PDB file of C-alpha atoms in Angstrom:
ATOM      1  CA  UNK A  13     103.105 -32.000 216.416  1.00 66.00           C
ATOM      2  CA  UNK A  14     103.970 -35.584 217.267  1.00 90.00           C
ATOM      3  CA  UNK A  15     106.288 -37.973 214.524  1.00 98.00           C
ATOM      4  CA  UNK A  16     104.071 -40.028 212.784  1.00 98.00           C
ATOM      5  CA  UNK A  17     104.932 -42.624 210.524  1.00 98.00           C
ATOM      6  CA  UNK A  18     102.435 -44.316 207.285  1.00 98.00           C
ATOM      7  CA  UNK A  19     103.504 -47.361 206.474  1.00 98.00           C
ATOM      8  CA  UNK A  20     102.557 -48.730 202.771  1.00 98.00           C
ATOM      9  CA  UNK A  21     102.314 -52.423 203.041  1.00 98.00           C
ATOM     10  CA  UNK A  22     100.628 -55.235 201.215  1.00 98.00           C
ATOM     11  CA  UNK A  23     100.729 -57.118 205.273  1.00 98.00           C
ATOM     12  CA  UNK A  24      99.324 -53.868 207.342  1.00 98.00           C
ATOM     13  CA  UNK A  25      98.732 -56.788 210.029  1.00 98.00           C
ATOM     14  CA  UNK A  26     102.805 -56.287 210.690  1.00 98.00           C
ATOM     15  CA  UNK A  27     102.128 -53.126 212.125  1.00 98.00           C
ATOM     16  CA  UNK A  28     102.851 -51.830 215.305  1.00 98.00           C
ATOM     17  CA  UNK A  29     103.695 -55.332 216.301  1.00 98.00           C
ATOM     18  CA  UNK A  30     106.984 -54.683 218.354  1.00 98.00           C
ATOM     19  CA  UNK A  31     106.869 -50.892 218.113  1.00 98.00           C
ATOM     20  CA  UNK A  32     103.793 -51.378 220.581  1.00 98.00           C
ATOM     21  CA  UNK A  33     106.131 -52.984 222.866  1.00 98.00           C
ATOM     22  CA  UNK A  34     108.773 -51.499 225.320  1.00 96.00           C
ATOM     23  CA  UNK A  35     109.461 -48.182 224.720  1.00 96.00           C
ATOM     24  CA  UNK A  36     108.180 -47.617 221.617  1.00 97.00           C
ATOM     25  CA  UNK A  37     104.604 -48.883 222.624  1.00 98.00           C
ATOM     26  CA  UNK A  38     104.157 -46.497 225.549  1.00 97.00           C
ATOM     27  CA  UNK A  39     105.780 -43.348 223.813  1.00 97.00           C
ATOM     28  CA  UNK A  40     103.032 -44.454 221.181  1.00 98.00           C
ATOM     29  CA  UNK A  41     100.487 -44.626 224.149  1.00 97.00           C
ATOM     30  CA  UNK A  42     101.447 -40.924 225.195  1.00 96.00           C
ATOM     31  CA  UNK A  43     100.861 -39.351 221.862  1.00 97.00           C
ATOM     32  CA  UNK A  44     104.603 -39.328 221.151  1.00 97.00           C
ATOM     33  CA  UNK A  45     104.244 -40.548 217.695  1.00 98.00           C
ATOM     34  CA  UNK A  46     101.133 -42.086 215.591  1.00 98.00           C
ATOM     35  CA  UNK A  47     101.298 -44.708 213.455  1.00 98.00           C
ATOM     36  CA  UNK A  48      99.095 -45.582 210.477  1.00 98.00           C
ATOM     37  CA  UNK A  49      98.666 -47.934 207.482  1.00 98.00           C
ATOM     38  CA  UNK A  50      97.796 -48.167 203.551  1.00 98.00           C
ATOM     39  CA  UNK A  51      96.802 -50.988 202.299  1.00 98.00           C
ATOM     40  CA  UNK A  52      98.532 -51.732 198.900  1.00 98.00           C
ATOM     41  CA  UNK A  53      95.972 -54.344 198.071  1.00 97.00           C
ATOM     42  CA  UNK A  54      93.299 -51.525 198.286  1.00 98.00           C
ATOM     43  CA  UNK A  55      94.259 -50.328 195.110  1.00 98.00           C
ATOM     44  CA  UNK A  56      95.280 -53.440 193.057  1.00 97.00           C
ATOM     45  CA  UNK A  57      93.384 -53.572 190.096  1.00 97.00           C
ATOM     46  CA  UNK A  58      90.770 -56.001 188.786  1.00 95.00           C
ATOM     47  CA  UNK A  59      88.591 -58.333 190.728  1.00 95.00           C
ATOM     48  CA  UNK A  60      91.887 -59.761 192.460  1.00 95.00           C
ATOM     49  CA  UNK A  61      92.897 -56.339 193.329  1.00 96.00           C
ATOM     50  CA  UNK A  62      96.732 -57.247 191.338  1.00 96.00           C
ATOM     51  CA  UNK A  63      99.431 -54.957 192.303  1.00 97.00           C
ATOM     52  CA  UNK A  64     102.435 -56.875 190.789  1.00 97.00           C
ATOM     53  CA  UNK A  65     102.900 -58.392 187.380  1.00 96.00           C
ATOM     54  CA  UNK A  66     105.305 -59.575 185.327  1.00 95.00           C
ATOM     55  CA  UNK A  67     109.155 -57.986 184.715  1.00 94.00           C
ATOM     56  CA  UNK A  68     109.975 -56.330 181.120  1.00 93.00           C
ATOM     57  CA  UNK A  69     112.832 -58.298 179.723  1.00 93.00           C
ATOM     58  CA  UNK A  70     111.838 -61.810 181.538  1.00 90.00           C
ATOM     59  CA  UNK A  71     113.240 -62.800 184.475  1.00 87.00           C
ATOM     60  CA  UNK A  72     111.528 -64.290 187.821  1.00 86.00           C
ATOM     61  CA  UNK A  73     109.700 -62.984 190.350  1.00 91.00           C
ATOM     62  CA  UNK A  74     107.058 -60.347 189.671  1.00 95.00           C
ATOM     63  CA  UNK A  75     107.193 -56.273 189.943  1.00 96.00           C
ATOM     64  CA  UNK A  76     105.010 -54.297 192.116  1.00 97.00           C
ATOM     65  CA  UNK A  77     102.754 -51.832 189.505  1.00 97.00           C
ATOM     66  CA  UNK A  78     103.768 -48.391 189.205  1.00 98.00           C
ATOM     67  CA  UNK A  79      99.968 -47.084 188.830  1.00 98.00           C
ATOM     68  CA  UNK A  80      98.976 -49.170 192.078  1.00 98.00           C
ATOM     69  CA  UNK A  81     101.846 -47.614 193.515  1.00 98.00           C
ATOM     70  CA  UNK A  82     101.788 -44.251 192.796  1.00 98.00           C
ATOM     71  CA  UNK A  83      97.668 -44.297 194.375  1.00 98.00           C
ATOM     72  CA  UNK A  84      98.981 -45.564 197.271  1.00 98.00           C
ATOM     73  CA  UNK A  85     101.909 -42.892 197.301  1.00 98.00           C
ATOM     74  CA  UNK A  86      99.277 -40.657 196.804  1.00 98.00           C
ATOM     75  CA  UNK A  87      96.834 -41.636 199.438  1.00 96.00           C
ATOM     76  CA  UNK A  88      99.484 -41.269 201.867  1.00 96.00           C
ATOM     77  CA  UNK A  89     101.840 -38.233 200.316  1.00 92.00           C
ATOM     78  CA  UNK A  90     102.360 -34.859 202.584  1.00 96.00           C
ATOM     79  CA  UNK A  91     105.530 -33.056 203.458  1.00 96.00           C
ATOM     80  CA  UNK A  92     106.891 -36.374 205.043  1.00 98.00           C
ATOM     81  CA  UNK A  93     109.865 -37.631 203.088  1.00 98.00           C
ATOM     82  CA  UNK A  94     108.848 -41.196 201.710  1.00 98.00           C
ATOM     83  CA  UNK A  95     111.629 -43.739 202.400  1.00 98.00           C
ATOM     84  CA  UNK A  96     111.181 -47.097 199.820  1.00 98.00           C
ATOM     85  CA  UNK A  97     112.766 -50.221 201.507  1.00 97.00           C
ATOM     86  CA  UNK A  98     114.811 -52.216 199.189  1.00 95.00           C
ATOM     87  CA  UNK A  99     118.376 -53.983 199.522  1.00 93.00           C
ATOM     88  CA  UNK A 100     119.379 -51.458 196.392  1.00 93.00           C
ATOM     89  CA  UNK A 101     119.144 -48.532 199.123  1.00 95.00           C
ATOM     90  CA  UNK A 102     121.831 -46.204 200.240  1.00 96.00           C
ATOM     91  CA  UNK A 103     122.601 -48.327 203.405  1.00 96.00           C
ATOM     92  CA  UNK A 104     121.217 -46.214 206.573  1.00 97.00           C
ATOM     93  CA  UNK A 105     123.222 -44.357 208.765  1.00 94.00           C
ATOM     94  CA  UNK A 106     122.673 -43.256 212.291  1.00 93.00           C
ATOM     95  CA  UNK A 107     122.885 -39.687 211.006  1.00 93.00           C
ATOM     96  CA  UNK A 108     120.121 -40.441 208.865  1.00 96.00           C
ATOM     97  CA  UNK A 109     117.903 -41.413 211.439  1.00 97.00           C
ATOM     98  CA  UNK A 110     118.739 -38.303 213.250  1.00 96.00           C
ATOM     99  CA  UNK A 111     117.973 -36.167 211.209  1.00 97.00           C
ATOM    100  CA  UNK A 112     114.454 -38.374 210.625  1.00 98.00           C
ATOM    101  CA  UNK A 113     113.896 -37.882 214.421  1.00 97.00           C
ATOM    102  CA  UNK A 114     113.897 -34.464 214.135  1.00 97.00           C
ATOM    103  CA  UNK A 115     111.035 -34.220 211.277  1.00 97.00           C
ATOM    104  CA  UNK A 116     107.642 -34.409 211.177  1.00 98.00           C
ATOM    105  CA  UNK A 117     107.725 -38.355 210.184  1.00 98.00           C
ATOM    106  CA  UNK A 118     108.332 -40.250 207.445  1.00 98.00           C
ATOM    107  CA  UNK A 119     106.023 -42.259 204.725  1.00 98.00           C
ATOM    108  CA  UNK A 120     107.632 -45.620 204.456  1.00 98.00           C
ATOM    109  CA  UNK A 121     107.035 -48.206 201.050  1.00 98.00           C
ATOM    110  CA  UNK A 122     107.408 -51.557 201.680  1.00 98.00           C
ATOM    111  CA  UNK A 123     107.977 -53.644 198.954  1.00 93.00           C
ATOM    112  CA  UNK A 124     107.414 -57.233 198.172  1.00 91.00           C
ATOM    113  CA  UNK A 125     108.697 -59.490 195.319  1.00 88.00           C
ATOM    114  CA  UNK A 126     110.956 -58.720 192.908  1.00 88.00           C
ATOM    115  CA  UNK A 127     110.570 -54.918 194.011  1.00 92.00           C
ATOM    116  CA  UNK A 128     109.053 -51.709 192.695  1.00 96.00           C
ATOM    117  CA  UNK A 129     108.541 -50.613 189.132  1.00 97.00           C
ATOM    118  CA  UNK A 130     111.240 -48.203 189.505  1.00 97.00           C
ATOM    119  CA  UNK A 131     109.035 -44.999 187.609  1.00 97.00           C
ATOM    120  CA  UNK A 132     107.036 -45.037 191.091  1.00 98.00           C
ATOM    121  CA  UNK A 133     109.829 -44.549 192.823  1.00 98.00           C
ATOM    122  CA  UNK A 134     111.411 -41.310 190.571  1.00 98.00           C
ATOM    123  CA  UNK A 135     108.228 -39.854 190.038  1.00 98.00           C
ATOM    124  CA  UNK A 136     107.631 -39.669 193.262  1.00 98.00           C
ATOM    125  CA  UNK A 137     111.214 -38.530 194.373  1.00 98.00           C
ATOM    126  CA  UNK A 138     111.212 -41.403 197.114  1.00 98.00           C
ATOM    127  CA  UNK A 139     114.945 -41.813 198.692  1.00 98.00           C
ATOM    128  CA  UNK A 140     115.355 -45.794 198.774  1.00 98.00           C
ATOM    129  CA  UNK A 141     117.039 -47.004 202.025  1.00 98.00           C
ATOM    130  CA  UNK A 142     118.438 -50.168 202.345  1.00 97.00           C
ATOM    131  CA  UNK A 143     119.422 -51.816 206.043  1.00 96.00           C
ATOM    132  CA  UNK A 144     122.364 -53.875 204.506  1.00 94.00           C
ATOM    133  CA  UNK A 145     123.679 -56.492 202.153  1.00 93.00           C
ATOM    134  CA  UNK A 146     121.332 -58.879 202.149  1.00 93.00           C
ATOM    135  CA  UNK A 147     117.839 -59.614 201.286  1.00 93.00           C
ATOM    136  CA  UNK A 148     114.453 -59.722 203.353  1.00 95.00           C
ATOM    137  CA  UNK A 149     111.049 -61.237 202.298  1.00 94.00           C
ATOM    138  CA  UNK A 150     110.064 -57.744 202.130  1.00 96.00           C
ATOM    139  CA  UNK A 151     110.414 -54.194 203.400  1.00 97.00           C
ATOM    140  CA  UNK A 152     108.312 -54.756 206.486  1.00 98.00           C
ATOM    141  CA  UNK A 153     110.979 -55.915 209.122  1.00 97.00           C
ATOM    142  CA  UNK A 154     112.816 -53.355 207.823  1.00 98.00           C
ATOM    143  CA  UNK A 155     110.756 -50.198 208.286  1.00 98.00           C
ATOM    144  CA  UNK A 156     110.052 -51.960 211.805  1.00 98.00           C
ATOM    145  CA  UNK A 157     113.878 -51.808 212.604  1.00 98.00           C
ATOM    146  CA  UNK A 158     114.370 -48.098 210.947  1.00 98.00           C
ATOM    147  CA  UNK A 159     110.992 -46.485 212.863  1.00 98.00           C
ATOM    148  CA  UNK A 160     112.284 -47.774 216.171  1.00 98.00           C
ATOM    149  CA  UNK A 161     115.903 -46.552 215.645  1.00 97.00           C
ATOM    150  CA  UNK A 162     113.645 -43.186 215.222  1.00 98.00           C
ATOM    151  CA  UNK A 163     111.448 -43.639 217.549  1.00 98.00           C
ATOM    152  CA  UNK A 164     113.959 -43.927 220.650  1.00 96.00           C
ATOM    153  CA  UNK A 165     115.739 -40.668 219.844  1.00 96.00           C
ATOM    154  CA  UNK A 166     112.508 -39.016 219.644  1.00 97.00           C
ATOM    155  CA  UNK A 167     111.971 -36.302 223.242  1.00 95.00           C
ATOM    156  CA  UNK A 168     110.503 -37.813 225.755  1.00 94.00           C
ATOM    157  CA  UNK A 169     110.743 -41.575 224.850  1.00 96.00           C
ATOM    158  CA  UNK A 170     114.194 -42.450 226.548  1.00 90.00           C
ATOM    159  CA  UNK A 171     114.905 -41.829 229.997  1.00 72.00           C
ATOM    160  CA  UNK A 172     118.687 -40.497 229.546  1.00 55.00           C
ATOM    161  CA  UNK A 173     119.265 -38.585 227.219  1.00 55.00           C
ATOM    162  CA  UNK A 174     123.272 -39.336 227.391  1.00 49.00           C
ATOM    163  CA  UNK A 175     122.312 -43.343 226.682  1.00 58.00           C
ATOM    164  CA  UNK A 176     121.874 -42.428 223.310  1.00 58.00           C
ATOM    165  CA  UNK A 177     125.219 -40.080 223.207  1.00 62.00           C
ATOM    166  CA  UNK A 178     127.438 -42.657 224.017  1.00 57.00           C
ATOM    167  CA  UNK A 179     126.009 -45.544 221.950  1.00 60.00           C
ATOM    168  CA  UNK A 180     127.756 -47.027 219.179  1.00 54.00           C
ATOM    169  CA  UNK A 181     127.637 -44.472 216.148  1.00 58.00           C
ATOM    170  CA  UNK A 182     126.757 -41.539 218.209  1.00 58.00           C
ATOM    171  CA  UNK A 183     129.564 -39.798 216.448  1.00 58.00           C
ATOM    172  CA  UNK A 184     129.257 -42.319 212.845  1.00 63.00           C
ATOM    173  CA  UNK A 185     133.001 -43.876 213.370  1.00 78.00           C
ATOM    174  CA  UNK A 186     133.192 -45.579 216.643  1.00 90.00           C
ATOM    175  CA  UNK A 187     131.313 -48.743 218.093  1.00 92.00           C
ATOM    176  CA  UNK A 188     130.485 -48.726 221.845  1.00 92.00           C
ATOM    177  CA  UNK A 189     132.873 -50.108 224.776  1.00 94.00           C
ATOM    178  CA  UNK A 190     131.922 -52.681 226.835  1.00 95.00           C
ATOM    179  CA  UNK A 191     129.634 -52.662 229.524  1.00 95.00           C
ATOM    180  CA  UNK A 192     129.671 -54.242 233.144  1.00 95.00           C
ATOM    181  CA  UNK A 193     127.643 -54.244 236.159  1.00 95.00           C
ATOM    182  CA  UNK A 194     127.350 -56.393 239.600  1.00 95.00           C
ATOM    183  CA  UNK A 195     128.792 -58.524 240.853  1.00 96.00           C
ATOM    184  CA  UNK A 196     132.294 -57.302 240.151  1.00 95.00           C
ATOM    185  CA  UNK A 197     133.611 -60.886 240.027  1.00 95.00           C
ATOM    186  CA  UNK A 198     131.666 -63.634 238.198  1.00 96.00           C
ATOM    187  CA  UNK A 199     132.972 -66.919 237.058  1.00 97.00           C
ATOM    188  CA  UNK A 200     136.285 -65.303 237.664  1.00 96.00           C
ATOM    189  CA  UNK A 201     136.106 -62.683 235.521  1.00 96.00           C
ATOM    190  CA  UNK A 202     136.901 -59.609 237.146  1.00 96.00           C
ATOM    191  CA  UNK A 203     134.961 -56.199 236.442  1.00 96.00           C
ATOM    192  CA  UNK A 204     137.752 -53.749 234.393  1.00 96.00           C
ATOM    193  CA  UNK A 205     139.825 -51.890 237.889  1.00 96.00           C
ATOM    194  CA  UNK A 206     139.530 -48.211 235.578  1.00 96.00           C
ATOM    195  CA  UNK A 207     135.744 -49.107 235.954  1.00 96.00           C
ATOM    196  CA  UNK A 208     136.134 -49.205 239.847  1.00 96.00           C
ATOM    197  CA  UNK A 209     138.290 -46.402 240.529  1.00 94.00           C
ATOM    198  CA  UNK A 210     135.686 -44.297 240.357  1.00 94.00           C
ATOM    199  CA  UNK A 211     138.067 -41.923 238.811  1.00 96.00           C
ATOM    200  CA  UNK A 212     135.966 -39.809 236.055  1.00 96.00           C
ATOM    201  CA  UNK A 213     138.873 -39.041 233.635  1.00 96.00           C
ATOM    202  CA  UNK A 214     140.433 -42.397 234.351  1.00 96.00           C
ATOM    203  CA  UNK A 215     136.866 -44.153 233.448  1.00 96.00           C
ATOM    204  CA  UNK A 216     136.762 -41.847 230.034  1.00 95.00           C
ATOM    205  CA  UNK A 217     139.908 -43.130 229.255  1.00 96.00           C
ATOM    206  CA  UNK A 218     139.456 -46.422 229.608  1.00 96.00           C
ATOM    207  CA  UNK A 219     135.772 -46.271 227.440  1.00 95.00           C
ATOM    208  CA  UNK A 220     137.496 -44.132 224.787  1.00 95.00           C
ATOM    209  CA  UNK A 221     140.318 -46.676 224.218  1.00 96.00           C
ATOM    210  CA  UNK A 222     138.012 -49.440 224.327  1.00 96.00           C
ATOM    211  CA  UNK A 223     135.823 -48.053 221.697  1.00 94.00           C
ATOM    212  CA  UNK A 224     138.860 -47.440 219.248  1.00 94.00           C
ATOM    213  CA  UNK A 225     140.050 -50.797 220.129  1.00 96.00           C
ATOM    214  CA  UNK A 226     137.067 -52.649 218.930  1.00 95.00           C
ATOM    215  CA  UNK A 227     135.941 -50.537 216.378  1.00 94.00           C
ATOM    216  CA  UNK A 228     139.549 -51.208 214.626  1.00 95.00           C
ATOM    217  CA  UNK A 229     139.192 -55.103 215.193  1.00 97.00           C
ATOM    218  CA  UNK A 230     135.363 -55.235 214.384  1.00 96.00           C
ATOM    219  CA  UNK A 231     134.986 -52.826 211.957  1.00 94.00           C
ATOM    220  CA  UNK A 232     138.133 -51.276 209.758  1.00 95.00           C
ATOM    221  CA  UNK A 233     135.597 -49.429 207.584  1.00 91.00           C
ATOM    222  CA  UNK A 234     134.658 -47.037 210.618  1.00 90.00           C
ATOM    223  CA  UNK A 235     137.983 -46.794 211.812  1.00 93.00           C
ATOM    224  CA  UNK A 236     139.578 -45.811 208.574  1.00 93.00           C
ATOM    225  CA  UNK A 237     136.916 -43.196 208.132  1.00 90.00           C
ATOM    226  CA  UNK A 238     137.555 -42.047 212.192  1.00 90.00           C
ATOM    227  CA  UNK A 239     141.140 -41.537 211.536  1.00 91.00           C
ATOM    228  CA  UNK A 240     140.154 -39.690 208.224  1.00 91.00           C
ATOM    229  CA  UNK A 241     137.725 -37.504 210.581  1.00 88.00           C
ATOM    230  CA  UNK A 242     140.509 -36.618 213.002  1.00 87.00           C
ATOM    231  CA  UNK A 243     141.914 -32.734 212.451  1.00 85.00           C
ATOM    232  CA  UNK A 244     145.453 -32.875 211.198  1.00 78.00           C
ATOM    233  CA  UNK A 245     148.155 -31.773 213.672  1.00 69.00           C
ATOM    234  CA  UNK A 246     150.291 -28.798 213.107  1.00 70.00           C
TER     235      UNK A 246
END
């Protein structure tokens, strides 16, 4: 059984846009994964088909309905998780979407406005996923970027299978080293001589320490929790 992914959107016009591009597109092409979309609008109520209204205790913005939610949960519902987008989210993890590639797919809510009416959500046990600290229009761009953080780890869709074991957070502590290619001098910048040696241990050296290196400049939350990872010495 191929992935497949439902998006809930009130903008289902979003959808595959760059996921049919690149490698995403033609894994979706092959059967690799399916893609599909609810329309939230479809079951707004009234003759303007509302899905949002107005927030208990005042404040600005409108809420997205938990009725009109929870039929569009429901239109869409299986054994799939179902993943809400919202900056409140536990931030996602590369382990997360590992463990996502190796389902059956995911249903993804996107929200819009001030966010969900948040009895949807627990009643429908959805895990809410946020992509960072900061804000979007709404959920859209980021169930784009999640799905095709899936989608490449997915059999079959990239080419080398070690790419994606030596990229940054293949192991959830360390970024990537630095890459390089021809020509070995440009602008006077010389190519790294481990990198030439063709020396295998040598070369894993080198990556290794260039990993830690940046990963403790760039980012002293992952190395903190790398150095808590390591096994204590005797």
């Amino acid at each position: 059984m191929s992935f497949r992914a439902t998006i809930i959107t009130l903008f289902p016009e979003m959808f595959p846009g760059p996921l049919g591009q690149s490698l995403a597109g033609r894994a979706l092409e092959a059967g690799i994964w399916a893609l599909d979309c609810v329309n939230l609008r479809d079951f707004g109520l009234g003759r303007h088909r509302a899905v949002d209204d107005t927030p208990f205790g005042g404040g600005a913005g409108m809420v997205l309905r938990p009725d009109v939610l929870d039929a569009a949960i429901g239109r869409a519902r299986d054994e799939r998780p179902l993943l809400a987008l919202t900056p409140r989210g536990a931030p996602l993890t590369q382990a997360r979407i590992r463990r996502l590639a190796e389902g059956p797919g995911a249903v993804l809510l996107c929200g819009r406005f001030e966010g969900f009416d948040q009895r949807a959500l627990d009643a429908n046990a959805a895990e809410e996923i946020s992509l960072g600290d900061f804000v979007l229009s709404g959920g859209e761009i980021a169930a784009l970027a999640l799905l095709d953080a899936t989608i490449r780890l997915l059999p079959g869709v990239m080419g080398a299978a070690e790419s994606a074991e030596e990229e940054s957070f293949s192991d959830d502590t360390l970024l990537e080293y630095p890459h390089y290619t021809r020509p070995a001098v440009w602008q006077g910048r010389a190519v790294p001589e481990a990198l030439l040696s063709g020396h295998h241990a040598a070369i894993a050296a080198w990556r290794r320490a260039e990993a830690e290196a940046v990963t403790r400049r760039r980012r002293p939350d992952l190395w903190a929790r790398h150095i808590a990872s390591q096994p204590a010495l005797p």
